Amino acid sequence: PEPKPEPVEEKPKAEEKKPETKAEAKSSAAPSAKDVKALRERSKAGILDCKKALAETDGDMEKAMEWLKKKGMAKADKKAGNVAVEGCVASYVHFNNKIAVLVEVNSETDFVANNAIFKEFAADVAMQVAANDDVAYMTVDDVPVEEKEKEKALEMKKEDLEGKPDQIKEKIVAGRLSKKFEEKTLMSQKWLKDDNITVQEAVKQIIAKLGENIVVRRFEHLILGEGL
């Protein structure tokens, strides 16, 4: 009988290296200390938040800023329900002494009320009110029902709407009134320090920065000789 061949020892197969996924690649590329520092200086956010923002956006500084803004807004919205009973009254008097504004801005604690950032924000709000004589209400919801109905009746009678179906007229008038009332409300105005956001969004940003609810409660606009 022929001798049986000796069994050949099988070598273990080398493990195939799996291709790195996008998520793994993103997590492995840690942002540089220089980028983190630069983002901190721009955003005033914490170190960990800046690192995470850069990691989530592949190191893109502008996208990281947007990421932080969105996170800040989310935090602000959670704080918005908290009771704000402290704060300050800020004022602005125009250089000609003919225009003045008083505004009450509230915070949750006197600690924040005494904060320089909070005081500067309150002063900016007073200046914001002074910049537009048409601002009369805080939000569109504060516009009296009587005024809304009066303005609607006037708009519905305008010549350019004659002959149009009622449903179309209602839609056109609703758009016109929305724009008109927003021009009269403080929260809808473009923020004087950044016209890319509204006053309402500026409030949310200050909430995120200071860590507690901030409310612009009321304001008074005085113009010399008005009503005489």
PDB file of C-alpha atoms in Angstrom:
ATOM      1  CA  PRO A   1       0.000   0.000   0.000  1.00  0.00           C
ATOM      2  CA  GLU A   2       1.117   3.554  -0.825  1.00  0.00           C
ATOM      3  CA  PRO A   3       2.013   5.687   2.159  1.00  0.00           C
ATOM      4  CA  LYS A   4      -0.605   8.323   3.028  1.00  0.00           C
ATOM      5  CA  PRO A   5       0.526  11.951   2.493  1.00  0.00           C
ATOM      6  CA  GLU A   6       1.229  13.815   5.660  1.00  0.00           C
ATOM      7  CA  PRO A   7      -1.495  16.377   6.525  1.00  0.00           C
ATOM      8  CA  VAL A   8      -0.483  19.926   5.648  1.00  0.00           C
ATOM      9  CA  GLU A   9      -0.844  22.312   8.584  1.00  0.00           C
ATOM     10  CA  GLU A  10      -3.163  25.137   7.674  1.00  0.00           C
ATOM     11  CA  LYS A  11      -1.929  28.575   8.621  1.00  0.00           C
ATOM     12  CA  PRO A  12      -4.517  30.835  10.243  1.00  0.00           C
ATOM     13  CA  LYS A  13      -5.873  33.384   7.812  1.00  0.00           C
ATOM     14  CA  ALA A  14      -4.855  36.920   8.473  1.00  0.00           C
ATOM     15  CA  GLU A  15      -7.799  39.020   9.542  1.00  0.00           C
ATOM     16  CA  GLU A  16      -8.909  41.357   6.833  1.00  0.00           C
ATOM     17  CA  LYS A  17      -8.714  44.992   7.878  1.00  0.00           C
ATOM     18  CA  LYS A  18     -12.163  46.514   7.731  1.00  0.00           C
ATOM     19  CA  PRO A  19     -12.402  49.843   5.971  1.00  0.00           C
ATOM     20  CA  GLU A  20     -12.697  52.733   8.384  1.00  0.00           C
ATOM     21  CA  THR A  21     -16.196  54.140   8.510  1.00  0.00           C
ATOM     22  CA  LYS A  22     -16.914  57.852   8.269  1.00  0.00           C
ATOM     23  CA  ALA A  23     -17.988  57.934  11.896  1.00  0.00           C
ATOM     24  CA  GLU A  24     -14.730  56.265  13.001  1.00  0.00           C
ATOM     25  CA  ALA A  25     -12.686  58.586  10.827  1.00  0.00           C
ATOM     26  CA  LYS A  26     -14.462  61.625  12.292  1.00  0.00           C
ATOM     27  CA  SER A  27     -13.950  60.490  15.894  1.00  0.00           C
ATOM     28  CA  SER A  28     -10.300  59.654  15.321  1.00  0.00           C
ATOM     29  CA  ALA A  29      -9.474  63.085  13.934  1.00  0.00           C
ATOM     30  CA  ALA A  30      -9.303  65.072  17.150  1.00  0.00           C
ATOM     31  CA  PRO A  31      -9.507  68.856  16.721  1.00  0.00           C
ATOM     32  CA  SER A  32      -6.299  70.751  17.361  1.00  0.00           C
ATOM     33  CA  ALA A  33      -5.833  72.809  20.512  1.00  0.00           C
ATOM     34  CA  LYS A  34      -5.392  75.874  18.313  1.00  0.00           C
ATOM     35  CA  ASP A  35      -8.802  75.377  16.668  1.00  0.00           C
ATOM     36  CA  VAL A  36     -10.481  74.711  20.006  1.00  0.00           C
ATOM     37  CA  LYS A  37      -8.999  77.903  21.435  1.00  0.00           C
ATOM     38  CA  ALA A  38     -10.077  79.935  18.396  1.00  0.00           C
ATOM     39  CA  LEU A  39     -13.623  78.568  18.601  1.00  0.00           C
ATOM     40  CA  ARG A  40     -13.783  79.281  22.336  1.00  0.00           C
ATOM     41  CA  GLU A  41     -12.771  82.887  21.784  1.00  0.00           C
ATOM     42  CA  ARG A  42     -15.446  83.324  19.114  1.00  0.00           C
ATOM     43  CA  SER A  43     -18.285  81.469  20.789  1.00  0.00           C
ATOM     44  CA  LYS A  44     -17.496  81.847  24.531  1.00  0.00           C
ATOM     45  CA  ALA A  45     -18.579  78.205  24.855  1.00  0.00           C
ATOM     46  CA  GLY A  46     -16.862  75.591  27.047  1.00  0.00           C
ATOM     47  CA  ILE A  47     -13.818  73.585  25.976  1.00  0.00           C
ATOM     48  CA  LEU A  48     -15.682  70.269  25.740  1.00  0.00           C
ATOM     49  CA  ASP A  49     -18.498  71.842  23.728  1.00  0.00           C
ATOM     50  CA  CYS A  50     -15.980  73.394  21.328  1.00  0.00           C
ATOM     51  CA  LYS A  51     -14.143  70.075  20.888  1.00  0.00           C
ATOM     52  CA  LYS A  52     -17.399  68.249  20.209  1.00  0.00           C
ATOM     53  CA  ALA A  53     -18.583  70.933  17.776  1.00  0.00           C
ATOM     54  CA  LEU A  54     -15.348  70.718  15.760  1.00  0.00           C
ATOM     55  CA  ALA A  55     -15.430  66.916  15.796  1.00  0.00           C
ATOM     56  CA  GLU A  56     -19.053  66.862  14.604  1.00  0.00           C
ATOM     57  CA  THR A  57     -18.325  69.285  11.755  1.00  0.00           C
ATOM     58  CA  ASP A  58     -14.987  67.861  10.540  1.00  0.00           C
ATOM     59  CA  GLY A  59     -13.089  70.860  11.895  1.00  0.00           C
ATOM     60  CA  ASP A  60     -15.083  73.420   9.888  1.00  0.00           C
ATOM     61  CA  MET A  61     -15.030  76.572  12.057  1.00  0.00           C
ATOM     62  CA  GLU A  62     -18.171  78.172  10.585  1.00  0.00           C
ATOM     63  CA  LYS A  63     -20.193  74.959  10.806  1.00  0.00           C
ATOM     64  CA  ALA A  64     -18.926  74.470  14.351  1.00  0.00           C
ATOM     65  CA  MET A  65     -20.222  77.951  15.239  1.00  0.00           C
ATOM     66  CA  GLU A  66     -23.628  77.049  13.813  1.00  0.00           C
ATOM     67  CA  TRP A  67     -23.587  73.762  15.757  1.00  0.00           C
ATOM     68  CA  LEU A  68     -22.904  75.649  18.994  1.00  0.00           C
ATOM     69  CA  LYS A  69     -25.599  78.226  18.228  1.00  0.00           C
ATOM     70  CA  LYS A  70     -28.156  75.470  17.744  1.00  0.00           C
ATOM     71  CA  LYS A  71     -27.069  73.850  20.984  1.00  0.00           C
ATOM     72  CA  GLY A  72     -27.268  77.182  22.754  1.00  0.00           C
ATOM     73  CA  MET A  73     -30.769  77.779  21.454  1.00  0.00           C
ATOM     74  CA  ALA A  74     -31.881  74.363  22.697  1.00  0.00           C
ATOM     75  CA  LYS A  75     -30.548  75.146  26.164  1.00  0.00           C
ATOM     76  CA  ALA A  76     -32.213  78.552  26.074  1.00  0.00           C
ATOM     77  CA  ASP A  77     -35.593  77.074  25.195  1.00  0.00           C
ATOM     78  CA  LYS A  78     -35.395  74.766  28.216  1.00  0.00           C
ATOM     79  CA  LYS A  79     -34.642  77.739  30.465  1.00  0.00           C
ATOM     80  CA  ALA A  80     -37.413  79.898  29.017  1.00  0.00           C
ATOM     81  CA  GLY A  81     -40.076  78.485  31.334  1.00  0.00           C
ATOM     82  CA  ASN A  82     -38.257  79.383  34.549  1.00  0.00           C
ATOM     83  CA  VAL A  83     -39.598  82.246  36.673  1.00  0.00           C
ATOM     84  CA  ALA A  84     -37.656  85.486  36.302  1.00  0.00           C
ATOM     85  CA  VAL A  85     -38.287  87.932  39.163  1.00  0.00           C
ATOM     86  CA  GLU A  86     -34.947  89.733  39.564  1.00  0.00           C
ATOM     87  CA  GLY A  87     -33.278  92.005  37.009  1.00  0.00           C
ATOM     88  CA  CYS A  88     -32.873  95.706  36.362  1.00  0.00           C
ATOM     89  CA  VAL A  89     -34.358  98.799  34.751  1.00  0.00           C
ATOM     90  CA  ALA A  90     -32.133 100.172  31.998  1.00  0.00           C
ATOM     91  CA  SER A  91     -32.420 103.528  30.275  1.00  0.00           C
ATOM     92  CA  TYR A  92     -31.333 105.290  27.134  1.00  0.00           C
ATOM     93  CA  VAL A  93     -31.429 109.038  26.536  1.00  0.00           C
ATOM     94  CA  HIS A  94     -30.580 110.376  23.075  1.00  0.00           C
ATOM     95  CA  PHE A  95     -27.793 112.950  22.860  1.00  0.00           C
ATOM     96  CA  ASN A  96     -30.315 115.725  22.030  1.00  0.00           C
ATOM     97  CA  ASN A  97     -32.308 114.923  25.202  1.00  0.00           C
ATOM     98  CA  LYS A  98     -35.530 114.634  23.169  1.00  0.00           C
ATOM     99  CA  ILE A  99     -35.876 110.837  23.112  1.00  0.00           C
ATOM    100  CA  ALA A 100     -35.703 108.526  26.124  1.00  0.00           C
ATOM    101  CA  VAL A 101     -36.455 104.866  26.813  1.00  0.00           C
ATOM    102  CA  LEU A 102     -36.931 102.864  29.991  1.00  0.00           C
ATOM    103  CA  VAL A 103     -36.898  99.066  29.798  1.00  0.00           C
ATOM    104  CA  GLU A 104     -37.321  96.366  32.455  1.00  0.00           C
ATOM    105  CA  VAL A 105     -35.328  93.175  31.888  1.00  0.00           C
ATOM    106  CA  ASN A 106     -35.754  90.298  34.342  1.00  0.00           C
ATOM    107  CA  SER A 107     -33.489  87.436  35.400  1.00  0.00           C
ATOM    108  CA  GLU A 108     -33.996  84.523  37.782  1.00  0.00           C
ATOM    109  CA  THR A 109     -31.349  85.621  40.320  1.00  0.00           C
ATOM    110  CA  ASP A 110     -29.769  88.845  41.544  1.00  0.00           C
ATOM    111  CA  PHE A 111     -26.380  87.221  40.832  1.00  0.00           C
ATOM    112  CA  VAL A 112     -27.086  87.385  37.098  1.00  0.00           C
ATOM    113  CA  ALA A 113     -28.828  90.759  37.469  1.00  0.00           C
ATOM    114  CA  ASN A 114     -25.514  92.185  38.689  1.00  0.00           C
ATOM    115  CA  ASN A 115     -23.544  90.540  35.887  1.00  0.00           C
ATOM    116  CA  ALA A 116     -21.868  92.981  33.464  1.00  0.00           C
ATOM    117  CA  ILE A 117     -23.059  90.972  30.423  1.00  0.00           C
ATOM    118  CA  PHE A 118     -26.675  91.160  31.641  1.00  0.00           C
ATOM    119  CA  LYS A 119     -26.461  94.909  32.309  1.00  0.00           C
ATOM    120  CA  GLU A 120     -24.958  95.534  28.878  1.00  0.00           C
ATOM    121  CA  PHE A 121     -27.735  93.496  27.264  1.00  0.00           C
ATOM    122  CA  ALA A 122     -30.436  95.484  29.104  1.00  0.00           C
ATOM    123  CA  ALA A 123     -28.824  98.754  27.961  1.00  0.00           C
ATOM    124  CA  ASP A 124     -28.716  97.452  24.377  1.00  0.00           C
ATOM    125  CA  VAL A 125     -32.428  96.616  24.527  1.00  0.00           C
ATOM    126  CA  ALA A 126     -33.182 100.189  25.645  1.00  0.00           C
ATOM    127  CA  MET A 127     -31.165 101.508  22.685  1.00  0.00           C
ATOM    128  CA  GLN A 128     -32.982  99.062  20.400  1.00  0.00           C
ATOM    129  CA  VAL A 129     -36.358 100.521  21.429  1.00  0.00           C
ATOM    130  CA  ALA A 130     -35.096 104.077  20.944  1.00  0.00           C
ATOM    131  CA  ALA A 131     -33.954 103.263  17.403  1.00  0.00           C
ATOM    132  CA  ASN A 132     -37.506 102.684  16.122  1.00  0.00           C
ATOM    133  CA  ASP A 133     -40.401 105.016  16.962  1.00  0.00           C
ATOM    134  CA  ASP A 134     -42.907 102.513  15.544  1.00  0.00           C
ATOM    135  CA  VAL A 135     -42.167  99.862  18.179  1.00  0.00           C
ATOM    136  CA  ALA A 136     -45.180  99.811  20.483  1.00  0.00           C
ATOM    137  CA  TYR A 137     -45.621  96.190  21.574  1.00  0.00           C
ATOM    138  CA  MET A 138     -43.445  93.349  22.838  1.00  0.00           C
ATOM    139  CA  THR A 139     -44.812  90.634  20.513  1.00  0.00           C
ATOM    140  CA  VAL A 140     -47.533  90.303  17.869  1.00  0.00           C
ATOM    141  CA  ASP A 141     -49.696  88.571  20.515  1.00  0.00           C
ATOM    142  CA  ASP A 142     -49.682  91.827  22.509  1.00  0.00           C
ATOM    143  CA  VAL A 143     -51.345  93.821  19.692  1.00  0.00           C
ATOM    144  CA  PRO A 144     -54.943  94.499  20.849  1.00  0.00           C
ATOM    145  CA  VAL A 145     -57.681  92.530  19.088  1.00  0.00           C
ATOM    146  CA  GLU A 146     -59.487  95.797  18.276  1.00  0.00           C
ATOM    147  CA  GLU A 147     -56.452  97.115  16.394  1.00  0.00           C
ATOM    148  CA  LYS A 148     -56.043  93.845  14.487  1.00  0.00           C
ATOM    149  CA  GLU A 149     -59.692  93.864  13.424  1.00  0.00           C
ATOM    150  CA  LYS A 150     -59.562  97.540  12.402  1.00  0.00           C
ATOM    151  CA  GLU A 151     -56.441  97.040  10.287  1.00  0.00           C
ATOM    152  CA  LYS A 152     -57.935  93.924   8.685  1.00  0.00           C
ATOM    153  CA  ALA A 153     -61.117  95.779   7.729  1.00  0.00           C
ATOM    154  CA  LEU A 154     -59.076  98.547   6.095  1.00  0.00           C
ATOM    155  CA  GLU A 155     -56.920  96.078   4.155  1.00  0.00           C
ATOM    156  CA  MET A 156     -59.922  94.079   2.912  1.00  0.00           C
ATOM    157  CA  LYS A 157     -61.380  97.233   1.324  1.00  0.00           C
ATOM    158  CA  LYS A 158     -58.270  98.157  -0.684  1.00  0.00           C
ATOM    159  CA  GLU A 159     -58.733  98.574  -4.429  1.00  0.00           C
ATOM    160  CA  ASP A 160     -56.116  96.030  -5.473  1.00  0.00           C
ATOM    161  CA  LEU A 161     -58.179  93.274  -3.834  1.00  0.00           C
ATOM    162  CA  GLU A 162     -61.439  94.074  -5.610  1.00  0.00           C
ATOM    163  CA  GLY A 163     -62.860  91.147  -7.563  1.00  0.00           C
ATOM    164  CA  LYS A 164     -60.643  88.550  -5.885  1.00  0.00           C
ATOM    165  CA  PRO A 165     -62.256  85.515  -4.165  1.00  0.00           C
ATOM    166  CA  ASP A 166     -62.670  85.933  -0.397  1.00  0.00           C
ATOM    167  CA  GLN A 167     -60.293  83.041   0.302  1.00  0.00           C
ATOM    168  CA  ILE A 168     -57.523  84.716  -1.713  1.00  0.00           C
ATOM    169  CA  LYS A 169     -58.234  88.105  -0.129  1.00  0.00           C
ATOM    170  CA  GLU A 170     -57.986  86.589   3.364  1.00  0.00           C
ATOM    171  CA  LYS A 171     -54.608  85.031   2.545  1.00  0.00           C
ATOM    172  CA  ILE A 172     -53.185  88.249   1.069  1.00  0.00           C
ATOM    173  CA  VAL A 173     -54.447  90.380   3.958  1.00  0.00           C
ATOM    174  CA  ALA A 174     -53.078  87.931   6.547  1.00  0.00           C
ATOM    175  CA  GLY A 175     -49.610  88.278   5.013  1.00  0.00           C
ATOM    176  CA  ARG A 176     -49.807  92.074   4.925  1.00  0.00           C
ATOM    177  CA  LEU A 177     -51.005  92.320   8.523  1.00  0.00           C
ATOM    178  CA  SER A 178     -48.327  89.926   9.763  1.00  0.00           C
ATOM    179  CA  LYS A 179     -45.635  92.144   8.260  1.00  0.00           C
ATOM    180  CA  LYS A 180     -47.276  95.339   9.536  1.00  0.00           C
ATOM    181  CA  PHE A 181     -47.622  94.104  13.116  1.00  0.00           C
ATOM    182  CA  GLU A 182     -44.107  92.654  13.201  1.00  0.00           C
ATOM    183  CA  GLU A 183     -42.792  96.125  12.392  1.00  0.00           C
ATOM    184  CA  LYS A 184     -44.510  97.349  15.572  1.00  0.00           C
ATOM    185  CA  THR A 185     -43.194  94.639  17.903  1.00  0.00           C
ATOM    186  CA  LEU A 186     -39.838  94.642  19.685  1.00  0.00           C
ATOM    187  CA  MET A 187     -39.161  90.901  19.548  1.00  0.00           C
ATOM    188  CA  SER A 188     -39.519  90.839  15.743  1.00  0.00           C
ATOM    189  CA  GLN A 189     -36.982  93.622  15.118  1.00  0.00           C
ATOM    190  CA  LYS A 190     -33.516  92.949  13.708  1.00  0.00           C
ATOM    191  CA  TRP A 191     -31.032  92.992  16.597  1.00  0.00           C
ATOM    192  CA  LEU A 192     -28.982  96.208  16.517  1.00  0.00           C
ATOM    193  CA  LYS A 193     -25.718  94.319  17.166  1.00  0.00           C
ATOM    194  CA  ASP A 194     -26.339  91.605  14.574  1.00  0.00           C
ATOM    195  CA  ASP A 195     -28.958  92.130  11.867  1.00  0.00           C
ATOM    196  CA  ASN A 196     -28.822  88.417  11.008  1.00  0.00           C
ATOM    197  CA  ILE A 197     -30.942  87.669  14.077  1.00  0.00           C
ATOM    198  CA  THR A 198     -34.044  89.133  15.736  1.00  0.00           C
ATOM    199  CA  VAL A 199     -34.329  90.559  19.252  1.00  0.00           C
ATOM    200  CA  GLN A 200     -36.105  87.338  20.248  1.00  0.00           C
ATOM    201  CA  GLU A 201     -33.116  85.286  19.079  1.00  0.00           C
ATOM    202  CA  ALA A 202     -30.748  87.667  20.880  1.00  0.00           C
ATOM    203  CA  VAL A 203     -32.679  86.994  24.097  1.00  0.00           C
ATOM    204  CA  LYS A 204     -32.247  83.244  23.569  1.00  0.00           C
ATOM    205  CA  GLN A 205     -28.519  83.700  23.054  1.00  0.00           C
ATOM    206  CA  ILE A 206     -28.137  85.663  26.291  1.00  0.00           C
ATOM    207  CA  ILE A 207     -30.136  82.947  28.094  1.00  0.00           C
ATOM    208  CA  ALA A 208     -27.704  80.334  26.775  1.00  0.00           C
ATOM    209  CA  LYS A 209     -24.707  82.454  27.752  1.00  0.00           C
ATOM    210  CA  LEU A 210     -25.859  83.303  31.298  1.00  0.00           C
ATOM    211  CA  GLY A 211     -27.522  79.963  32.027  1.00  0.00           C
ATOM    212  CA  GLU A 212     -30.883  81.176  33.297  1.00  0.00           C
ATOM    213  CA  ASN A 213     -34.138  82.618  31.988  1.00  0.00           C
ATOM    214  CA  ILE A 214     -34.076  86.247  30.825  1.00  0.00           C
ATOM    215  CA  VAL A 215     -37.269  88.165  30.041  1.00  0.00           C
ATOM    216  CA  VAL A 216     -37.699  91.603  28.513  1.00  0.00           C
ATOM    217  CA  ARG A 217     -40.765  92.521  30.572  1.00  0.00           C
ATOM    218  CA  ARG A 218     -41.823  95.985  29.412  1.00  0.00           C
ATOM    219  CA  PHE A 219     -40.622  99.275  27.995  1.00  0.00           C
ATOM    220  CA  GLU A 220     -41.635 102.912  27.814  1.00  0.00           C
ATOM    221  CA  HIS A 221     -40.741 105.164  24.889  1.00  0.00           C
ATOM    222  CA  LEU A 222     -40.741 108.926  25.615  1.00  0.00           C
ATOM    223  CA  ILE A 223     -40.505 111.585  22.918  1.00  0.00           C
ATOM    224  CA  LEU A 224     -40.378 115.264  23.875  1.00  0.00           C
ATOM    225  CA  GLY A 225     -43.631 117.074  23.036  1.00  0.00           C
ATOM    226  CA  GLU A 226     -45.462 113.919  21.963  1.00  0.00           C
ATOM    227  CA  GLY A 227     -49.233 114.219  22.433  1.00  0.00           C
ATOM    228  CA  LEU A 228     -49.284 118.006  22.941  1.00  0.00           C
TER     229      LEU A 228
END
